[in-house]
Coordinates of C-alpha atoms and ligand atoms in Angstrom, one line a residue:
X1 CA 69.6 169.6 53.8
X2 CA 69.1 173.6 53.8
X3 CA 71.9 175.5 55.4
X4 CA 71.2 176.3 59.2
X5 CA 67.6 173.8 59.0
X6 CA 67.5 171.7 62.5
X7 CA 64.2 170.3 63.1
X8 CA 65.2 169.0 66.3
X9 CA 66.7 172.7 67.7
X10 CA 63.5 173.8 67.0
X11 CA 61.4 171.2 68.7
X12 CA 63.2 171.7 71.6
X13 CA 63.0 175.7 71.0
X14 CA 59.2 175.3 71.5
X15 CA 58.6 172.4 74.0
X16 CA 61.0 174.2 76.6
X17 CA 57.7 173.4 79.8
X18 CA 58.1 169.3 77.9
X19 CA 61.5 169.4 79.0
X20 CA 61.1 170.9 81.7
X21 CA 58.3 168.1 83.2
X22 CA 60.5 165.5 81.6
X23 CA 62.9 166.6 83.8
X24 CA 60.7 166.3 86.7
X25 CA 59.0 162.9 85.1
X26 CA 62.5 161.3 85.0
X27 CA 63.2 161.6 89.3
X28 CA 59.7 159.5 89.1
X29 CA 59.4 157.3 86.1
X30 CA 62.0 155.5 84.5
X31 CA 62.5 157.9 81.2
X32 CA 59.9 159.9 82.4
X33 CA 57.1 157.2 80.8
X34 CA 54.5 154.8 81.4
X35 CA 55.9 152.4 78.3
X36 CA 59.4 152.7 76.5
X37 CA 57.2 153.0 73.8
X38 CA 55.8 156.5 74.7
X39 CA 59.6 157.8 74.7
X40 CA 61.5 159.3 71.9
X41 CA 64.7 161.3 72.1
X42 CA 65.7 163.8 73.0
X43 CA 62.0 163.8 75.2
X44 CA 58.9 163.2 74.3
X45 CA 56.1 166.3 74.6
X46 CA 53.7 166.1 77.2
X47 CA 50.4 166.4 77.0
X48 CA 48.0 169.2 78.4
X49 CA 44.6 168.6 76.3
X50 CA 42.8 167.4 73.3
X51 CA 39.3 167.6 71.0
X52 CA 38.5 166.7 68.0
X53 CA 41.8 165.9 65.8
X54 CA 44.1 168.1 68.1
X55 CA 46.0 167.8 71.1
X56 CA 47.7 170.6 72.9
X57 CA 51.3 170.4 74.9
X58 CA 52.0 172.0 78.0
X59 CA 54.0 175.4 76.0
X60 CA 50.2 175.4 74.6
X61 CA 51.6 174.1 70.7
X62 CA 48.5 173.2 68.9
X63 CA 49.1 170.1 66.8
X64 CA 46.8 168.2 64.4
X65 CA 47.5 164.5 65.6
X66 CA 47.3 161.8 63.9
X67 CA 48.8 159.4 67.0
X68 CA 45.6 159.3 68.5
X69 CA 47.2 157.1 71.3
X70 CA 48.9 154.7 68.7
X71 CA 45.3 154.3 67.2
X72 CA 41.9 153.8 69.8
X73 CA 40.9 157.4 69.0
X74 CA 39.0 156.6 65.6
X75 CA 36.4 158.7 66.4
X76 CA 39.2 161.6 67.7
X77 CA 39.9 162.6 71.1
X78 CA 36.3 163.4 73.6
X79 CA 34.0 162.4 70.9
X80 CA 30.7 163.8 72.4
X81 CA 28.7 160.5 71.7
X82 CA 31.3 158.8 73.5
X83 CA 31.4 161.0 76.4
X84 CA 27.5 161.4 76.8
X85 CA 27.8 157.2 77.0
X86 CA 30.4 157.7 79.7
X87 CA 28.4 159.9 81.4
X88 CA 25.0 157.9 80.9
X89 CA 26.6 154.8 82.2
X90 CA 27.5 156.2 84.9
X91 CA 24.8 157.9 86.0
X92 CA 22.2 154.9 85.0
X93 CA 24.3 152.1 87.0
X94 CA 25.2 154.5 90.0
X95 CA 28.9 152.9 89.7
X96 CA 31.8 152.3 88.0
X97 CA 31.9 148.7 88.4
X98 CA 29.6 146.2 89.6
X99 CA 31.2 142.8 90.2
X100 CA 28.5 140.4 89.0
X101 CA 28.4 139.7 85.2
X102 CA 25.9 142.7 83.5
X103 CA 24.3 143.0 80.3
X104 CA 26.6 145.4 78.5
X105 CA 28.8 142.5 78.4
X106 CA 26.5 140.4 76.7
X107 CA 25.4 143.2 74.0
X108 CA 28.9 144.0 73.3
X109 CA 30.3 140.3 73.2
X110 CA 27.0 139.8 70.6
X111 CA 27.8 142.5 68.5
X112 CA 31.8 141.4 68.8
X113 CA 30.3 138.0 67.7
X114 CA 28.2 139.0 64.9
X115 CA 31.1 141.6 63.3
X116 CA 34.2 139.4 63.3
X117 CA 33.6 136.0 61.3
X118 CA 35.3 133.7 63.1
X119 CA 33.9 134.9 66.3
X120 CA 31.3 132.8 68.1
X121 CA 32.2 133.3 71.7
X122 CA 34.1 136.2 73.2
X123 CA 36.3 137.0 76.5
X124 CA 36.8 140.6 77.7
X125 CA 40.2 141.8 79.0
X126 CA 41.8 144.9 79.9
X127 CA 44.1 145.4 77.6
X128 CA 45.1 143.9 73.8
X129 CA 48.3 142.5 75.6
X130 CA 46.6 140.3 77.8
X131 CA 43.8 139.6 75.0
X132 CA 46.5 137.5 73.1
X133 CA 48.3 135.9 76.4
X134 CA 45.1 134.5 77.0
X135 CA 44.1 133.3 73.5
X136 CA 47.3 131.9 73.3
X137 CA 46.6 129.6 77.1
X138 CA 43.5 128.6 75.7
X139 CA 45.0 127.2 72.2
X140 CA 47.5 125.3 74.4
X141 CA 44.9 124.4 76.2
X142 CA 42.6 122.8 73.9
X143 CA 45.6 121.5 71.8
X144 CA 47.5 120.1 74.6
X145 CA 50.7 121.1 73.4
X146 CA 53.6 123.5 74.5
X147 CA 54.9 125.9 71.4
X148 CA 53.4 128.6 69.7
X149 CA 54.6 130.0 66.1
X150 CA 55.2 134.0 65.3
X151 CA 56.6 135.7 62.4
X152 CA 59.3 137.8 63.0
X153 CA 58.8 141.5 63.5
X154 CA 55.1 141.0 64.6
X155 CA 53.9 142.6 67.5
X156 CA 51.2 140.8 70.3
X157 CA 51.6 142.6 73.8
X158 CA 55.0 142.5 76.0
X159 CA 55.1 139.4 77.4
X160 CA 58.1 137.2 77.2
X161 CA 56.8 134.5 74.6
X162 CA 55.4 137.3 71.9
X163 CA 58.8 139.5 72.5
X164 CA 60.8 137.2 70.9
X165 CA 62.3 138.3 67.6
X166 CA 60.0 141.5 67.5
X167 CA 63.1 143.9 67.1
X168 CA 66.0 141.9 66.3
X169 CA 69.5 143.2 64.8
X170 CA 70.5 141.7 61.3
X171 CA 73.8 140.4 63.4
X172 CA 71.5 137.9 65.4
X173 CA 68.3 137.4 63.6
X174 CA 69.3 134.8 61.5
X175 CA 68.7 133.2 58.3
X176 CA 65.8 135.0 56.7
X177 CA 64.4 131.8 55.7
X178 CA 64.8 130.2 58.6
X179 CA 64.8 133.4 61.6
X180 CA 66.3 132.0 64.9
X181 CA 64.1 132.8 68.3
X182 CA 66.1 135.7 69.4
X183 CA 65.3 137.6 72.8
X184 CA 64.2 141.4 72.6
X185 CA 64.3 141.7 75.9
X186 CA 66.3 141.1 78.9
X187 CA 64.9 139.2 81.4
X188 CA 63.5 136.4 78.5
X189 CA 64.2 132.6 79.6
X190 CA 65.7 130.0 77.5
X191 CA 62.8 128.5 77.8
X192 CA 60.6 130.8 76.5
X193 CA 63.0 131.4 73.3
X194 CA 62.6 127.7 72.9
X195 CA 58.9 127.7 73.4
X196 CA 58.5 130.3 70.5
X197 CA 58.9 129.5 66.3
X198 CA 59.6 132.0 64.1
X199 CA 58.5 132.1 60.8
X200 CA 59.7 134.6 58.2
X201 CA 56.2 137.0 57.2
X202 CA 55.1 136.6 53.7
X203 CA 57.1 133.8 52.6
X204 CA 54.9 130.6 52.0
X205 CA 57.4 128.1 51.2
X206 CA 59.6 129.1 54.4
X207 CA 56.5 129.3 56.5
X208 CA 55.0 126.0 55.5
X209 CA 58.5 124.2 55.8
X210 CA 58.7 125.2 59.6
X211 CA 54.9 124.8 60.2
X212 CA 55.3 120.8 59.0
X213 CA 58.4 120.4 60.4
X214 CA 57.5 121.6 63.9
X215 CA 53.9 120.7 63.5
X216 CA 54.1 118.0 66.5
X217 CA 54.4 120.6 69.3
X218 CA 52.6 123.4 67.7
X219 CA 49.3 124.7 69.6
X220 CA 49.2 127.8 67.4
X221 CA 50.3 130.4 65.4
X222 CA 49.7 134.0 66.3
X223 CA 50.0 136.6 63.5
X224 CA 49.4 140.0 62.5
X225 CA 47.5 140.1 59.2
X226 CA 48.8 143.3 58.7
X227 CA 52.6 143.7 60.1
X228 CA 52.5 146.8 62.1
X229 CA 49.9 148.3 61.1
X230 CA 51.7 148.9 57.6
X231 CA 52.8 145.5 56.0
X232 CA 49.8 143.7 54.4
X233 CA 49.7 139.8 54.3
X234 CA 49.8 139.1 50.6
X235 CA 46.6 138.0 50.0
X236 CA 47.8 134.2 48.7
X237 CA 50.4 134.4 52.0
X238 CA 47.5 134.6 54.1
X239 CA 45.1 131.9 51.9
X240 CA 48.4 129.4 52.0
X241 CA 48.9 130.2 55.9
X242 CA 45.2 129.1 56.4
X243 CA 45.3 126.0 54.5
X244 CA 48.5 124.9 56.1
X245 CA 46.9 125.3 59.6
X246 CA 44.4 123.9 58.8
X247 CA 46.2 120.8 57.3
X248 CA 48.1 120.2 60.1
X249 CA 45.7 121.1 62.9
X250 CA 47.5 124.1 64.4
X251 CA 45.0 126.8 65.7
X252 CA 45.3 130.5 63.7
X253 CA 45.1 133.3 65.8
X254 CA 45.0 136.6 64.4
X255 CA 45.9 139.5 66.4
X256 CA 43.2 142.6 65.2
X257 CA 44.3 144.6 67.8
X258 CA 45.5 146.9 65.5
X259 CA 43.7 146.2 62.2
X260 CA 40.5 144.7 63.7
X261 CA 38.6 148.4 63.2
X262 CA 41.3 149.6 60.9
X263 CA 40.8 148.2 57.5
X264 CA 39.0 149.8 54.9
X265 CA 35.1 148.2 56.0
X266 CA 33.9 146.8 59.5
X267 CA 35.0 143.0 59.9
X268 CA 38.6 144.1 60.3
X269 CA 41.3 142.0 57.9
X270 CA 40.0 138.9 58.0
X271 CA 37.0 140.0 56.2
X272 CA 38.9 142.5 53.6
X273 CA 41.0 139.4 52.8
X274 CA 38.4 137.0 53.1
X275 CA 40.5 134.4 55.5
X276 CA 39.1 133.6 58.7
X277 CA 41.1 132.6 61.4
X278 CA 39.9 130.3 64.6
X279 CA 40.5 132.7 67.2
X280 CA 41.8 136.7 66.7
X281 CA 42.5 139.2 69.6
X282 CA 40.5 142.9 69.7
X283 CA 42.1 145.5 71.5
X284 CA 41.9 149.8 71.1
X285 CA 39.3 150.7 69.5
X286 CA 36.8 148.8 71.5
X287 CA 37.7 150.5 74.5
X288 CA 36.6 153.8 72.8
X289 CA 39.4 155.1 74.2
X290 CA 39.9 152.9 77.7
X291 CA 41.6 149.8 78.5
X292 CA 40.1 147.0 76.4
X293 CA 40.9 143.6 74.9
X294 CA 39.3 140.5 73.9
X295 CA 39.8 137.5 72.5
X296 CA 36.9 135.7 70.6
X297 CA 36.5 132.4 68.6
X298 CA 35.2 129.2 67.4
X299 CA 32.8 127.9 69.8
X300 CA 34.6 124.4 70.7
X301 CA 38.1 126.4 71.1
X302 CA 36.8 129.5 73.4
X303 CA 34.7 126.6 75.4
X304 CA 37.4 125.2 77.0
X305 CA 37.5 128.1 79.6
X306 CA 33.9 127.7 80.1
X307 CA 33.5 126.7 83.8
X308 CA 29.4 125.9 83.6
X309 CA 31.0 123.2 81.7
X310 CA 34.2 121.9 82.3
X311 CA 35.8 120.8 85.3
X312 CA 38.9 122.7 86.7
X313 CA 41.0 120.2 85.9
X314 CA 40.0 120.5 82.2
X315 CA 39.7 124.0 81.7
X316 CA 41.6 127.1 80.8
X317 CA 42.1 129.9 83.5
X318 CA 41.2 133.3 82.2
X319 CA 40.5 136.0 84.8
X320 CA 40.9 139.7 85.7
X321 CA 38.7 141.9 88.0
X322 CA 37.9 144.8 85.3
X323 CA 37.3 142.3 82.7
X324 CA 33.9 143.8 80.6
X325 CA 34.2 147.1 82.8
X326 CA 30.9 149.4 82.0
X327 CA 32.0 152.2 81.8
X328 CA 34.5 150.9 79.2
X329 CA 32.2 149.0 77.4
X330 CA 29.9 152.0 77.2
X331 CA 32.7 154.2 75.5
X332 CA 33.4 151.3 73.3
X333 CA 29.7 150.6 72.2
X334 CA 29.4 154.2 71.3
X335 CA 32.5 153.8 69.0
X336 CA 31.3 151.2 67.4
X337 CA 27.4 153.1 67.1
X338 CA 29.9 155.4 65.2
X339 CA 31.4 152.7 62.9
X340 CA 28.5 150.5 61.9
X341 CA 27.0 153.6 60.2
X342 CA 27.1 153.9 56.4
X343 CA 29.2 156.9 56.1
X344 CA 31.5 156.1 59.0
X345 CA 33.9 153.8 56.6
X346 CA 34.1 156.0 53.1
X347 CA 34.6 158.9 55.1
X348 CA 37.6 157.3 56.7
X349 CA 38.8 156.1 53.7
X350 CA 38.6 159.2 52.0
X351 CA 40.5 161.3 54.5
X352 CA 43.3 158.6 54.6
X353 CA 43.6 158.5 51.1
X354 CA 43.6 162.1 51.1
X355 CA 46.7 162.3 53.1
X356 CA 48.3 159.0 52.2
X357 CA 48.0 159.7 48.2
X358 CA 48.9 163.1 48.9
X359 CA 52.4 162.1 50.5
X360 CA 53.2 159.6 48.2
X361 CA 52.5 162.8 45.3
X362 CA 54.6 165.1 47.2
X363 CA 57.3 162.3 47.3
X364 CA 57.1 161.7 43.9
X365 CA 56.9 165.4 42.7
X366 CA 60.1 166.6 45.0
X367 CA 61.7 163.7 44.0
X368 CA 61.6 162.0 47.5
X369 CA 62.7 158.5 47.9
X370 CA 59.9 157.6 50.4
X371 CA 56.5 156.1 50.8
X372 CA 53.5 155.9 52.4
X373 CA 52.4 152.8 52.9
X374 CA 49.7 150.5 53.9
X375 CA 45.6 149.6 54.1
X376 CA 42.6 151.6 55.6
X377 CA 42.9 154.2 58.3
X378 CA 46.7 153.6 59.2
X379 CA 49.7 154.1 57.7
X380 CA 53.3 154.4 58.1
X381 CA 55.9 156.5 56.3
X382 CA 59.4 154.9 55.1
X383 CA 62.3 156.5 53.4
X384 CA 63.1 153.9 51.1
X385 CA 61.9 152.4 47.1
X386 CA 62.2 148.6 48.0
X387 CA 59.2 146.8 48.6
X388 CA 58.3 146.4 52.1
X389 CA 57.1 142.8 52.5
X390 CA 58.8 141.8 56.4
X391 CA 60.4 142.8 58.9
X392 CA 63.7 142.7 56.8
X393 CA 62.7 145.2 54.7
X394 CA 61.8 147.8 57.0
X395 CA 64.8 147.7 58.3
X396 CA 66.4 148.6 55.2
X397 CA 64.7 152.4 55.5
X398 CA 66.6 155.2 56.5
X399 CA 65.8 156.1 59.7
X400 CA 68.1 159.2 59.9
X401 CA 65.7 160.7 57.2
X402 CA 62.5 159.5 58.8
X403 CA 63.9 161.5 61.9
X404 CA 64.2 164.3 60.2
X405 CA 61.1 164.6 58.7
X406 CA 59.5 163.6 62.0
X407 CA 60.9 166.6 63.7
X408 CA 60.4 168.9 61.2
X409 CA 56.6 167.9 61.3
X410 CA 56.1 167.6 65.2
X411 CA 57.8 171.3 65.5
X412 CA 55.2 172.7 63.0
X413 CA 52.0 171.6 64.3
X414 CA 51.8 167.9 63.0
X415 CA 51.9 165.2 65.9
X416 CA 53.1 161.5 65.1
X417 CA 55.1 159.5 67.4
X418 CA 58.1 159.7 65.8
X419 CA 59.1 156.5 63.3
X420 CA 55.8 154.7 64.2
X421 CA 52.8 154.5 62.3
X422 CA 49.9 157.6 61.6
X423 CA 46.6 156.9 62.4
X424 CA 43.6 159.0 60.9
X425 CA 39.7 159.5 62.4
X426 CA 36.5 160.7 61.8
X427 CA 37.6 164.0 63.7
X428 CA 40.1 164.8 61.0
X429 CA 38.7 167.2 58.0
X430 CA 39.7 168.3 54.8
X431 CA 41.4 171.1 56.2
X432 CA 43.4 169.0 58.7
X433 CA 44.8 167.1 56.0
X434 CA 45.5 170.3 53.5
X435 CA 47.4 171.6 56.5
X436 CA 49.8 168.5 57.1
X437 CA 50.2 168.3 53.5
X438 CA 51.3 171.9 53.4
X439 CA 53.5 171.2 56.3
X440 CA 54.8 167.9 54.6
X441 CA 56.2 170.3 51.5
X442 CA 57.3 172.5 53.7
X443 CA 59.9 170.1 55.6
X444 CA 60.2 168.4 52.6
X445 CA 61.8 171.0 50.6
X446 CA 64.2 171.9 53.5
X447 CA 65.3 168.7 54.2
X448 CA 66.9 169.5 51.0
X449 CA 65.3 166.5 48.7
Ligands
LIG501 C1 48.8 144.1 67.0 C2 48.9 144.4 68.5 N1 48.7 143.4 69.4 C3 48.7 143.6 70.7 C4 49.0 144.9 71.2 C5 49.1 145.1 72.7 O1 48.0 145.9 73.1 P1 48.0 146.7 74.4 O2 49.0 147.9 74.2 O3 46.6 147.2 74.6 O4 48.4 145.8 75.5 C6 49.2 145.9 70.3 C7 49.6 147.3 70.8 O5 50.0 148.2 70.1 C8 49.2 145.7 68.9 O6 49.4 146.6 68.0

């Protein structure tokens, strides 16, 4: 590393009103946050405003961001289409909420229905985590039975069955063939940590072993098709995973949360890999920017919450006052208005390859063991040359270096969360990308590599 270069001095040198309201934060909030996941040390910055692809801090720093709120901000932040909506919706209802179904639910649940290809019926919720808790109750439901499967490292919401063996230490994880149900939280039952099996990502022979060997009690297993944002399924992974299922009658949910709008073409990853699950989860994105969720599925699964239909005694619960909000529904519509045109998607692409490509050049021309890595409009950023496949892997990376680079970026004008993923949007130009680029080089070449 150059003589006298300390990224994280000179974050701090600039951000002096973020510390100073993180301070203030901290006699209020536990960590000064909303989420653990919002802090980073030594404090995160605090937010003043934001348009387009930037976002300004309360010192008045002017950064590109490409954290658009870990990823519903496709469109950018205060997309005017999406704000006029807002604004319509509001005006048109006279409220913010009615009570009684209305027919924005319908029109978006339709549209929902006719994107996704395993989706025949959809639920609204408020928010992705509760989009999968529910899908999850209604696969136990209609199955009867008591356990679900995971794959280690995957992430659904934080609730106690999905937080087990997220983060877990190489001391306590286990055999990699065989990953024990290990608690990433406190506060996580023994019951819970037996209720959950955990299957090692991208290994088929592992994976089908535990599937038919705990097929009995399975009601499902909840995956991310893409790990993070970043980690692909391999393509035969994900064909074997469905067959397997489907063999042994255990319901496959995938969680789109994340990837549902962020592949490289509308239908999320379960139409770029051509596998369709029985249910999947929606979250982000079709909030345009508000609280959202949803889970969606085969018509004889999502039916067993249907109460036109079914007794209470053989039926799902699934509520939640704000479920299907307007206004939210309104912002999310006019995101998707956005995606289902024809330029929407290449443009995307482009811009993320743009920046994507352009890293893994500059890593390759200074002679940077890194990479950038994984499909359409997200991507993350490891320090590293082994393949990234699991959870396993990743943790492999050097973080220390990752750091590094993540201050040196976030005190020149580039916003990230630090060590999470990047997200791009139709808000980011050429020029946005030029200029991380140049910043990249920049911190690059004083990091000393
Ligand atoms: C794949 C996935 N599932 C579920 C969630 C939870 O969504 P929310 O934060 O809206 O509860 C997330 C959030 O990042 C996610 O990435």
């Amino acid at each position: 590393m150059c003589a006298g270069f300390n990224p994280i001095a000179e974050y701090e040198a600039r951000t002096k009103k973020s510390r100073q309201w993180f301070h203030e934060a901290s006699d209020h909030l536990p960590g000064g946050v909303t989420g653990n996941v919002k802090f980073y040390k030594p404090y995160p910055i605090c937010a003043a405003r934001a348009k387009g692809s930037h976002l300004w801090d309360l010192d008045g720093n002017d950064y590109i961001d490409y954290m658009l709120c870990f990823g519903p901000l496709i469109l950018g932040h205060g997309h005017p289409r999406v704000i006029k909506a807002i604004q319509d919706q509001l005006e048109r209802d006279g409220t913010t909420i009615f009570g009684p179904p209305h027919e924005l639910e319908t029109k978006m649940a339709e549209r929902l229905n006719r994107i996704f290809p395993c989706a025949e019926r959809t639920r609204f919720t408020n928010s992705g985590l509760e989009a999968t808790l529910h899908a999850l109750r209604v696969a136990r439901g209609y199955k009867r039975k008591n356990r679900i499967a995971k794959f280690e490292g995957h992430y659904h919401g934080c609730y106690d069955e999905v937080l087990v063996s997220l983060t877990p230490s190489e001391e306590i994880a286990g055999p990699e063939v065989a990953p024990q149900s290990v608690s990433c939280s406190l506060g996580t039952s023994d019951y819970t940590l037996q209720s959950v099996q955990v299957l090692p990502f991208n290994d088929v022979e592992s994976s089908v072993r535990l599937l038919k060997a705990h097929k009995n009690d399975l009601a499902a297993l909840i995956m991310e098709p893409v790990q993070r944002g970043f980690v692909a399924a391999d393509p035969e992974f994900l064909k074997a995973i469905r067959e397997v299922t489907d063999d042994l009658d255990i319901i496959l949910i995938f969680d789109e949360v994340m990837s549902g709008f962020r592949m490289d073409r509308l239908g999320g990853a379960q139409t770029m890999f051509g596998v369709t699950p029985d249910m999947m989860c929606l979250g982000k994105i079709i909030g345009g920017g508000f609280p959202c969720g949803a889970f969606l599925g085969r018509k004889d699964i999502m039916d067993v919450v249907n109460p036109a239909t079914r007794a209470k005694d053989q039926r799902v619960f699934h509520g939640g006052t704000f479920n299907g909000h307007p206004t939210v529904l309104a912002a999310g519509m006019a995101t998707l208005d956005v995606l289902e045109e024809p330029e929407t998607y290449p443009y995307l692409n482009r811009i993320t390859a743009k920046l994507q490509d352009g890293l893994n050049d500059l890593f390759e021309r200074l002679g940077v063991v890194a990479q950038a890595i994984g499909p359409g409009s997200t991507f993350n950023i490891v320090f590293g040359d082994q393949k990234i496949c699991d959870y396993r892997d990743a943790l492999l990376c050097d973080e220390k270096k990752r750091q590094i680079f993540d201050f040196g970026m976030l005190a020149r004008g580039i916003h990230y969360h630090p060590d999470k993923p990047l997200y791009t949007s139709t808000a980011h130009t050429d020029e946005d990308i030029d200029q991380a680029l140049k910043t990249a080089e920049e911190v690059l070449k004083l990091m000393g590599s």
